[in-house]
């Protein structure tokens, strides 16, 4: 009987793999690897729809990121409209996996903000750029899925820290291309905090794929339609790029 | 009455059906004409832009297949290229499709090296060219000026930076007429791509032979791994948008061909069935079977020829209309030529012949005795 249970357990484990034959941890590692970059830049139009259907002025943002094994940091710059022009949000992932963020502009000294806060009033958060859930220890494959005609594998990532706002994330991924077609973030009470889905893909120079158009909805019902209209996969991060972050780190 | 007159009179006897068949053929041919002319025009327009600039070779990243190749740091590559024999000038170009007005579709924004040969082929209509590498000014193509409702002295905000419109130009290439051009230094600044370009344009001296151009291409492959030196035509043919539009055009030709042939087939078959007795009488009167076949083929060919001619006119009209739609202005430049129109007319006639084969054979094989008894 015990032997049968062990065998059944092994069979169950064998089923917990994605289409590429990877288990949860391996699939999550693939997703992390797909995001590694010495430097990238993406410029995007963000059209926000408020829960009452109103549209604030469309945002134009520039996002510069560096995602290496040693250092992960992101700089968001507002391009338009005038209310966000040359306003910045800088964020980094620190040891232990948490993300911290600051907001600043030419006049304003850097102020700490929540990385979960919507960027310039949108439902897009800097926390999402770091996809920290791929670094969490508990990763569980949930089976096959389909999003907008794309076959993908469902995976649940469980937060390491019980106090974190987002306690688990369910995604539908293609670990071969590193694309998460759909991502849902839940708190401890299983309330949906934010969901994002990829609407259109673009082929990267490296051969992989990335989201060209996507949609992010937060818990309040605010929706952001994001269209990446330009980018640079090999952005040259200089000493100046994250100088503010370096100063903040030195101060602490 | 000649056979052709007899065939035309048969078609006129069933005017509504003949009209509908011709309309169906015309629509298919119109789609072929419009899509093919736009696909060819898209390719020709980009090639014309490169050729007009006087560029002999273009150096880009190997994997670049997008409308504008992926940007790269130019300094080292430019130095290697400049040291090659017959290379007269190496200049970078940066380009992006950007939204510069909420009321207008995105436009191409080009960044060209200040004072380089790239500017020479443009005709300045008003204002002036940039006077220094970092001038906060753009020159605007004639179509872009109309689309964006801008004139010299106005301002345009591009990627959060305000630029004065300092000049208005006209180019022989429609993609340039629909674009804004600034200095490369400014383009690199606003797109946050310092030191980067999409392509390096090489102008060779006049003594370079074909073999020497080929030798430069080989040398680039050897000395600059990851980069390729190609002609403007090769670059355009590699372009994903050109390849997609050509594939769409080919698919349309195939579908329109099948539909056209089926429409003619159906019309002619119905006509033969309705005229069984008439064909029986013709055969009984001594008509050769070959003459009956010629009659059916003539009717099919006349139908498809008239449908094809109407389709070409409608297709030209559709392409012309699309060229003037605000969203497409300055981006497409349909290409029509007399050989192209004749080729399409030939395709149309071929459809008629294909669709008429079976009905013609059926008519020719009729036994007069059986046909005369047909009710």
XYZ file of C-alpha atoms in Angstrom:
627
model
C 0.000 0.000 0.000
C 2.785 2.415 1.004
C 4.668 1.551 -2.179
C 1.550 2.314 -4.228
C 1.110 5.676 -2.519
C 4.752 6.552 -3.177
C 4.313 5.502 -6.819
C 1.121 7.573 -7.096
C 2.944 10.495 -5.514
C 5.802 10.167 -8.013
C 3.323 10.027 -10.888
C 1.670 13.179 -9.572
C 5.049 14.917 -9.412
C 5.781 13.704 -12.940
C 2.548 15.381 -14.101
C 3.545 18.712 -12.522
C 5.644 19.801 -15.467
C 5.124 22.215 -18.316
C 4.990 21.423 -22.018
C 8.778 21.588 -22.176
C 8.957 18.915 -19.463
C 10.079 21.351 -16.757
C 8.859 21.369 -13.181
C 7.759 24.571 -11.454
C 11.191 25.585 -10.184
C 12.817 24.920 -13.546
C 10.121 26.850 -15.432
C 10.493 29.792 -13.010
C 14.258 29.730 -13.517
C 13.731 29.812 -17.292
C 11.504 32.860 -16.864
C 14.173 34.546 -14.719
C 16.828 33.797 -17.290
C 14.674 35.234 -20.075
C 14.542 38.529 -18.189
C 18.268 38.893 -17.640
C 19.695 41.944 -19.391
C 22.724 44.172 -18.998
C 20.548 47.041 -20.109
C 17.331 47.667 -21.959
C 15.155 50.611 -22.757
C 11.501 50.596 -23.727
C 9.331 53.553 -24.560
C 5.630 53.073 -24.228
C 2.266 54.761 -24.587
C -0.022 54.067 -21.640
C -3.730 54.723 -21.985
C -5.457 54.617 -18.611
C -9.149 53.871 -18.236
C -10.533 54.742 -14.806
C -13.246 52.565 -13.217
C -15.885 55.141 -14.296
C -14.718 54.862 -17.915
C -12.919 58.229 -17.988
C -9.514 58.537 -19.705
C -6.851 60.841 -18.221
C -4.303 62.236 -20.694
C -2.327 59.339 -22.238
C 1.097 58.754 -20.701
C 4.314 58.366 -22.612
C 7.010 56.668 -20.549
C 10.580 55.549 -20.929
C 11.674 52.531 -18.896
C 15.357 51.722 -18.542
C 16.266 48.518 -16.785
C 19.233 46.449 -15.776
C 18.456 42.885 -14.729
C 21.604 40.952 -13.989
C 22.037 38.185 -11.393
C 23.892 40.675 -9.188
C 21.837 43.816 -9.673
C 18.292 44.562 -10.698
C 17.171 48.146 -11.112
C 14.679 50.152 -13.109
C 14.334 53.823 -14.004
C 11.001 55.153 -15.263
C 10.939 58.601 -16.873
C 7.804 60.491 -17.745
C 7.933 61.915 -21.296
C 4.376 63.227 -21.657
C 2.009 64.850 -20.736
C 3.546 67.967 -19.187
C 2.365 66.907 -15.684
C 4.751 63.918 -15.699
C 7.463 65.224 -18.010
C 10.936 64.597 -16.584
C 9.527 63.064 -13.425
C 11.283 59.851 -12.463
C 10.675 56.694 -10.471
C 13.746 54.665 -9.675
C 13.618 51.250 -8.052
C 15.921 48.386 -7.157
C 15.615 44.883 -5.868
C 17.588 44.415 -2.690
C 19.020 41.368 -0.963
C 16.150 39.281 0.314
C 14.092 39.934 -2.781
C 12.096 43.002 -1.767
C 11.837 46.017 -4.051
C 12.213 49.625 -2.965
C 11.367 52.676 -5.016
C 11.763 56.452 -5.002
C 10.137 59.240 -6.941
C 11.951 62.456 -7.899
C 12.247 65.236 -10.425
C 14.539 68.216 -11.039
C 13.058 70.116 -8.081
C 11.855 67.332 -5.809
C 14.313 65.367 -3.677
C 13.865 61.595 -3.923
C 10.941 60.401 -1.837
C 10.408 56.762 -0.973
C 7.252 55.343 -2.529
C 5.644 51.937 -2.540
C 6.855 49.869 -5.501
C 3.276 48.631 -5.786
C 1.976 52.182 -6.358
C 0.650 52.880 -9.838
C 3.171 54.742 -11.991
C 1.957 58.335 -12.587
C -1.646 57.379 -11.853
C -1.755 54.276 -14.026
C -2.299 50.691 -12.881
C 1.242 49.795 -13.889
C 3.635 49.320 -10.948
C 7.444 49.213 -10.869
C 7.169 46.043 -8.753
C 5.849 44.254 -11.836
C 8.979 45.110 -13.855
C 11.072 43.023 -11.450
C 8.734 39.991 -11.641
C 10.004 39.005 -8.165
C 7.711 35.983 -8.056
C 10.060 34.047 -10.360
C 12.583 34.122 -7.520
C 10.208 32.701 -4.913
C 11.014 29.205 -3.697
C 7.626 27.548 -4.093
C 6.614 27.161 -7.739
C 3.863 24.767 -8.743
C 2.773 23.782 -12.231
C -1.030 23.802 -12.566
C -1.450 22.366 -16.057
C -1.957 23.585 -19.583
C -3.775 26.807 -20.451
C -4.613 29.015 -23.402
C -4.609 32.815 -23.518
C -5.787 34.684 -26.653
C -5.046 31.606 -28.737
C -1.557 31.057 -27.265
C -0.884 27.714 -25.615
C 0.777 28.218 -22.258
C 1.451 26.473 -18.954
C -0.180 27.624 -15.756
C 2.124 28.080 -12.809
C 1.488 29.282 -9.252
C 4.263 31.109 -7.389
C 3.881 31.300 -3.598
C 5.473 34.218 -1.741
C 8.335 33.428 0.621
C 7.280 36.061 3.162
C 3.823 35.586 4.740
C 3.573 39.344 5.385
C 3.957 40.367 1.735
C 0.989 42.082 0.143
C 0.980 39.744 -2.836
C 0.896 36.210 -1.493
C 0.697 34.225 -4.661
C 0.846 34.816 -8.388
C -0.762 32.676 -11.033
C 0.692 32.969 -14.511
C 0.277 31.305 -17.839
C 3.717 31.089 -19.412
C 5.666 29.846 -22.359
C 8.991 29.055 -20.712
C 10.681 28.585 -24.128
C 10.132 32.200 -25.162
C 9.940 33.625 -21.647
C 6.546 35.200 -22.258
C 3.946 35.312 -19.466
C 0.711 35.636 -21.419
C -1.325 36.244 -18.291
C -0.375 37.092 -14.700
C -2.707 37.385 -11.713
C -1.493 38.618 -8.325
C -3.491 37.694 -5.205
C -3.256 38.683 -1.550
C -3.562 36.308 1.425
C -7.381 36.514 1.278
C -7.337 35.440 -2.388
C -8.364 38.922 -3.516
C -7.059 39.808 -6.976
C -4.608 42.718 -6.638
C -3.547 43.130 -10.222
C -3.797 41.198 -13.444
C -1.906 41.652 -16.657
C -2.182 40.055 -20.039
C -0.223 40.233 -23.248
C -2.254 41.456 -26.230
C 0.427 41.416 -28.940
C 3.977 40.143 -29.162
C 7.112 41.383 -30.893
C 10.103 39.323 -31.920
C 13.286 40.373 -30.209
C 16.642 40.648 -31.979
C 17.846 37.787 -29.780
C 15.124 35.558 -31.256
C 12.902 35.539 -28.166
C 9.580 37.308 -27.854
C 8.404 40.222 -25.766
C 5.108 41.963 -25.131
C 4.388 44.723 -27.648
C 0.917 45.471 -26.338
C -0.381 44.511 -22.924
C -3.119 45.350 -20.483
C -2.843 45.779 -16.714
C -5.849 45.990 -14.394
C -5.482 46.780 -10.712
C -7.728 45.900 -7.792
C -9.724 49.132 -8.119
C -10.670 48.342 -11.709
C -8.294 50.858 -13.296
C -7.026 49.530 -16.610
C -3.839 50.519 -18.428
C -3.375 49.635 -22.088
C 0.361 49.624 -22.791
C 1.904 49.861 -26.232
C 5.681 49.625 -26.475
C 6.466 51.746 -29.539
C 10.249 51.813 -29.377
C 13.058 50.167 -27.535
C 16.651 49.140 -27.330
C 17.592 45.637 -26.230
C 21.205 46.634 -25.732
C 20.850 49.903 -23.883
C 24.164 51.183 -22.599
C 23.720 51.744 -18.866
C 26.225 54.388 -17.802
C 27.323 55.624 -14.392
C 24.850 58.469 -14.832
C 21.814 56.280 -15.532
C 21.284 55.139 -11.945
C 23.369 57.801 -10.209
C 20.421 58.831 -8.011
C 19.935 55.242 -6.885
C 23.639 54.884 -6.131
C 23.540 58.056 -4.017
C 20.463 56.820 -2.144
C 22.091 53.461 -1.483
C 25.260 55.176 -0.236
C 23.194 57.360 2.120
C 21.515 54.370 3.735
C -22.132 37.563 -87.925
C -18.652 36.572 -86.717
C -18.083 34.102 -83.880
C -17.006 36.931 -81.561
C -20.128 38.957 -82.344
C -22.220 35.827 -81.749
C -20.455 35.305 -78.362
C -21.043 38.935 -77.355
C -24.681 38.716 -78.375
C -25.049 35.573 -76.200
C -23.614 37.457 -73.225
C -25.920 40.416 -73.850
C -28.939 38.085 -73.917
C -28.211 37.368 -70.212
C -27.109 40.863 -69.258
C -27.758 40.578 -65.505
C -25.804 37.347 -65.096
C -22.987 38.556 -67.334
C -22.846 41.790 -65.349
C -22.685 39.976 -62.013
C -19.956 37.648 -63.270
C -17.919 40.572 -64.565
C -18.392 42.384 -61.226
C -17.092 39.365 -59.304
C -14.047 39.119 -61.590
C -13.542 42.885 -61.354
C -13.529 42.806 -57.547
C -10.962 40.000 -57.446
C -8.747 41.745 -59.988
C -9.159 45.071 -58.152
C -7.904 43.450 -54.932
C -4.930 42.007 -56.814
C -4.104 45.365 -58.423
C -4.459 47.388 -55.211
C -2.494 45.048 -52.949
C 0.244 44.278 -55.462
C 0.772 47.915 -56.374
C 0.968 48.871 -52.693
C 3.377 46.009 -51.876
C 5.630 46.907 -54.805
C 5.261 50.592 -54.049
C 6.281 50.081 -50.424
C 9.429 48.300 -51.549
C 10.132 50.784 -54.332
C 9.606 53.785 -52.069
C 12.156 52.617 -49.476
C 14.597 51.685 -52.200
C 14.041 55.048 -53.882
C 14.779 56.791 -50.574
C 18.057 54.911 -50.194
C 19.016 55.339 -53.845
C 18.142 59.043 -53.886
C 20.510 59.608 -50.978
C 23.328 58.237 -53.120
C 24.087 55.372 -50.760
C 26.005 52.517 -52.373
C 26.049 50.091 -49.450
C 24.258 49.873 -46.143
C 25.765 48.255 -43.083
C 23.366 46.872 -40.515
C 23.022 44.138 -37.932
C 22.711 40.659 -39.441
C 19.388 39.807 -37.784
C 17.676 43.107 -38.655
C 14.420 42.448 -40.453
C 12.178 45.121 -38.943
C 11.089 48.273 -40.790
C 14.074 50.012 -39.256
C 16.990 47.783 -38.268
C 17.923 47.420 -34.607
C 20.207 50.219 -33.363
C 23.875 49.561 -32.648
C 26.879 51.541 -31.405
C 28.401 52.971 -34.539
C 31.856 54.264 -33.625
C 33.961 51.090 -33.962
C 32.021 49.860 -37.003
C 32.341 53.234 -38.724
C 36.096 53.329 -38.151
C 36.573 49.877 -39.681
C 34.417 50.802 -42.675
C 36.104 54.157 -43.231
C 39.475 52.391 -43.559
C 38.265 50.176 -46.413
C 39.297 50.959 -50.004
C 36.976 53.098 -52.170
C 34.915 54.172 -49.133
C 34.319 57.880 -49.593
C 31.927 58.594 -46.702
C 30.320 56.598 -43.869
C 27.357 58.220 -42.176
C 24.912 56.969 -39.574
C 21.145 57.166 -39.649
C 18.703 56.737 -36.807
C 14.984 56.417 -37.342
C 11.852 55.763 -35.359
C 8.141 55.842 -36.013
C 6.814 58.302 -33.440
C 3.550 59.947 -32.509
C 4.123 63.696 -32.633
C 0.508 64.795 -32.568
C -2.542 63.296 -30.924
C -4.578 64.209 -34.005
C -2.343 62.494 -36.544
C -0.977 59.008 -37.101
C 2.671 58.276 -36.201
C 5.337 59.573 -38.581
C 8.908 58.582 -39.348
C 11.469 60.711 -37.550
C 14.933 60.452 -39.101
C 18.195 61.566 -37.550
C 20.904 62.270 -40.158
C 24.508 63.238 -39.595
C 24.753 67.027 -39.793
C 26.316 68.202 -43.042
C 26.525 64.699 -44.555
C 25.689 63.733 -48.140
C 22.302 62.337 -47.003
C 20.810 65.842 -47.101
C 21.999 66.646 -50.624
C 19.114 65.117 -52.588
C 16.354 66.953 -50.686
C 14.876 70.122 -52.168
C 14.341 72.849 -49.613
C 11.011 74.604 -50.261
C 11.012 77.006 -47.305
C 13.203 77.864 -44.296
C 16.689 76.457 -43.848
C 18.586 73.256 -43.068
C 19.970 72.691 -39.535
C 22.887 75.066 -39.002
C 24.667 73.078 -36.294
C 24.682 69.462 -35.043
C 22.704 70.242 -31.886
C 20.124 72.648 -33.341
C 16.666 72.175 -31.751
C 14.980 72.187 -35.117
C 13.412 69.758 -37.552
C 12.827 69.961 -41.262
C 9.520 68.573 -42.337
C 8.519 66.702 -45.502
C 5.730 68.144 -47.660
C 3.252 65.333 -46.864
C 4.094 65.384 -43.134
C 3.502 69.156 -43.129
C 0.011 68.595 -44.518
C -0.783 65.666 -42.217
C 0.459 67.416 -39.086
C -0.827 70.855 -40.185
C 2.579 72.409 -39.535
C 4.534 75.112 -41.333
C 7.933 76.727 -40.925
C 8.031 78.602 -37.613
C 5.626 76.236 -35.831
C 6.673 73.936 -33.017
C 6.432 70.161 -32.689
C 6.891 68.169 -29.493
C 8.807 64.953 -30.119
C 9.397 62.557 -27.233
C 8.793 65.351 -24.739
C 11.136 67.861 -26.405
C 9.968 70.961 -28.277
C 11.405 71.436 -31.754
C 10.973 74.380 -34.094
C 10.023 73.570 -37.667
C 12.952 75.248 -39.436
C 12.439 74.003 -42.977
C 10.061 72.365 -45.422
C 11.429 69.993 -48.041
C 10.411 67.855 -50.979
C 11.975 64.499 -51.814
C 11.584 62.086 -54.712
C 10.795 59.358 -52.149
C 7.345 59.426 -50.573
C 8.611 57.960 -47.260
C 10.835 61.001 -46.838
C 8.040 63.420 -47.773
C 6.021 61.910 -44.917
C 8.870 62.240 -42.418
C 10.538 64.695 -40.060
C 14.313 64.995 -40.212
C 16.631 66.300 -37.527
C 20.352 65.973 -36.912
C 21.602 62.589 -35.725
C 22.844 64.125 -32.464
C 19.343 65.399 -31.654
C 17.708 62.109 -32.637
C 20.119 60.199 -30.399
C 19.380 62.589 -27.560
C 15.583 62.395 -27.682
C 15.481 58.621 -28.205
C 18.105 58.059 -25.511
C 20.413 56.229 -27.911
C 23.718 58.044 -27.562
C 26.242 56.871 -30.124
C 23.752 54.537 -31.795
C 22.413 54.276 -35.338
C 20.082 51.903 -37.196
C 22.257 51.741 -40.276
C 25.536 53.083 -41.583
C 25.340 54.430 -45.131
C 28.430 54.016 -47.272
C 29.129 56.233 -50.255
C 31.863 54.786 -52.461
C 34.084 56.713 -54.820
C 33.226 56.634 -58.508
C 36.052 54.243 -59.376
C 34.648 51.294 -57.369
C 33.791 48.372 -59.658
C 31.142 45.690 -59.024
C 33.890 43.271 -57.985
C 35.277 45.788 -55.515
C 31.822 46.382 -54.025
C 31.508 42.617 -53.596
C 34.949 42.554 -51.969
C 33.802 45.188 -49.440
C 30.756 43.064 -48.610
C 32.989 40.044 -47.988
C 35.381 42.088 -45.881
C 32.566 43.387 -43.683
C 31.398 39.817 -43.115
C 34.937 38.818 -42.132
C 36.030 41.814 -40.078
C 32.742 42.806 -38.479
C 31.048 39.643 -37.221
C 27.334 40.223 -36.611
C 27.131 42.918 -39.301
C 26.351 42.759 -42.977
C 26.956 45.138 -45.886
C 24.139 45.059 -48.407
C 22.674 47.171 -51.163
C 19.531 49.195 -50.511
C 17.527 46.706 -52.588
C 18.748 43.794 -50.474
C 17.917 45.673 -47.273
C 14.400 46.430 -48.458
C 13.792 42.849 -49.607
C 14.847 41.586 -46.148
C 12.385 43.938 -44.494
C 9.650 42.045 -42.649
C 6.919 44.500 -43.675
C 7.869 44.191 -47.346
C 7.897 40.405 -47.079
C 4.515 40.330 -45.333
C 2.907 42.702 -47.838
C 4.275 40.646 -50.744
C 3.007 37.430 -49.161
C -0.424 39.042 -48.730
C -0.392 40.165 -52.339
C 0.525 36.643 -53.528
C -2.199 35.116 -51.357
C -4.718 37.568 -52.833
C -3.658 36.648 -56.376
C -4.188 32.981 -55.534
C -7.597 33.489 -53.892
C -8.796 35.949 -56.531
C -7.619 33.526 -59.222
C -9.517 30.601 -57.747
C -12.670 32.626 -57.114
C -12.519 34.211 -60.576
C -12.084 30.870 -62.324
C -14.950 29.339 -60.313
C -17.257 32.266 -61.094
C -16.562 31.951 -64.834
C -16.911 28.170 -64.603
C -20.289 28.468 -62.871
C -21.600 31.109 -65.265
C -20.525 29.264 -68.388
C -21.800 25.922 -67.120
C -25.224 27.410 -66.369
C -25.253 29.077 -69.748
C -24.388 25.810 -71.531
C -27.107 23.920 -69.637
C -29.701 26.545 -70.512
C -28.626 26.532 -74.156
C -28.465 22.741 -74.623
C -31.126 22.781 -77.287
C -29.555 25.759 -79.055
C -26.155 24.050 -79.149
C -27.861 20.884 -80.404
C -29.376 22.889 -83.284
C -25.996 24.455 -84.108
C -24.389 21.018 -84.210
C -27.251 19.619 -86.272
C -26.791 22.523 -88.716
C -23.226 21.379 -89.259
C -21.197 23.407 -86.759
C -17.888 21.749 -85.964
C -17.340 20.695 -82.338
C -14.214 22.900 -82.358
C -16.370 25.887 -83.384
C -18.739 25.258 -80.455
C -15.720 25.119 -78.124
C -14.400 28.371 -79.597
C -17.789 29.983 -79.003
C -17.834 28.999 -75.312
C -14.208 30.050 -74.841
C -14.892 33.355 -76.576
C -17.777 34.077 -74.192
C -15.605 33.179 -71.151
C -12.683 35.265 -72.385
C -14.875 38.290 -73.198
C -16.423 38.092 -69.713
C -13.050 37.879 -67.958
C -11.432 40.489 -70.217
C -14.137 43.067 -69.493
C -14.162 42.118 -65.786
C -10.373 42.350 -65.686
C -10.299 45.771 -67.373
C -12.911 47.106 -64.945
C -10.981 45.504 -62.042
C -7.759 47.246 -63.034
C -9.526 50.622 -63.034
C -11.198 49.916 -59.675
C -7.887 48.630 -58.210
C -6.047 51.776 -59.307
C -8.851 53.806 -57.735
C -8.634 51.891 -54.428
C -4.837 52.259 -54.243
C -5.077 55.963 -55.102
C -7.753 56.424 -52.431
C -5.688 54.587 -49.795
C -2.659 56.696 -50.672
C -4.669 59.784 -49.750
C -6.216 58.421 -46.549
C -4.691 60.345 -43.630
C -3.455 57.196 -41.871
C -1.506 56.050 -44.954
C -0.280 59.371 -46.315
C 3.455 59.417 -46.799
C 3.768 55.709 -46.096
C 2.596 54.081 -49.309
C 3.391 54.938 -52.880
C 1.547 52.489 -55.167
C 3.448 51.511 -58.298
C 1.568 50.917 -61.553
C 3.098 50.179 -64.912
C 1.781 49.260 -68.345
C 3.428 45.776 -68.227
C 1.843 45.221 -64.789
C -1.634 46.138 -66.104
C -1.161 43.834 -69.101
C 0.010 41.036 -66.811
C -3.124 41.440 -64.681
C -5.283 41.462 -67.822
C -3.474 38.289 -68.895
C -4.244 36.735 -65.522
C -7.868 37.674 -65.990
C -8.005 36.049 -69.446
C -6.303 32.961 -68.021
C -9.079 32.774 -65.405
C -11.632 32.897 -68.204
C -9.891 30.127 -70.125
C -9.523 27.935 -67.008
C -13.135 28.490 -66.007
C -14.321 27.845 -69.574
C -12.492 24.559 -70.244
C -15.039 22.163 -68.779
C -18.164 23.996 -70.047
C -16.584 24.184 -73.549
C -15.768 20.467 -73.532
C -19.256 19.655 -72.266
C -20.853 21.717 -75.016
C -18.631 20.203 -77.721
C -19.340 16.642 -76.599
C -23.125 17.000 -76.873
C -24.907 14.631 -79.210
C -27.227 16.723 -81.422
C -30.016 14.095 -81.175
C -29.890 14.103 -77.344
C -29.528 17.887 -77.160
C -32.581 18.453 -79.375
C -34.694 16.218 -77.119
C -33.464 18.125 -73.987
C -36.264 19.834 -72.024
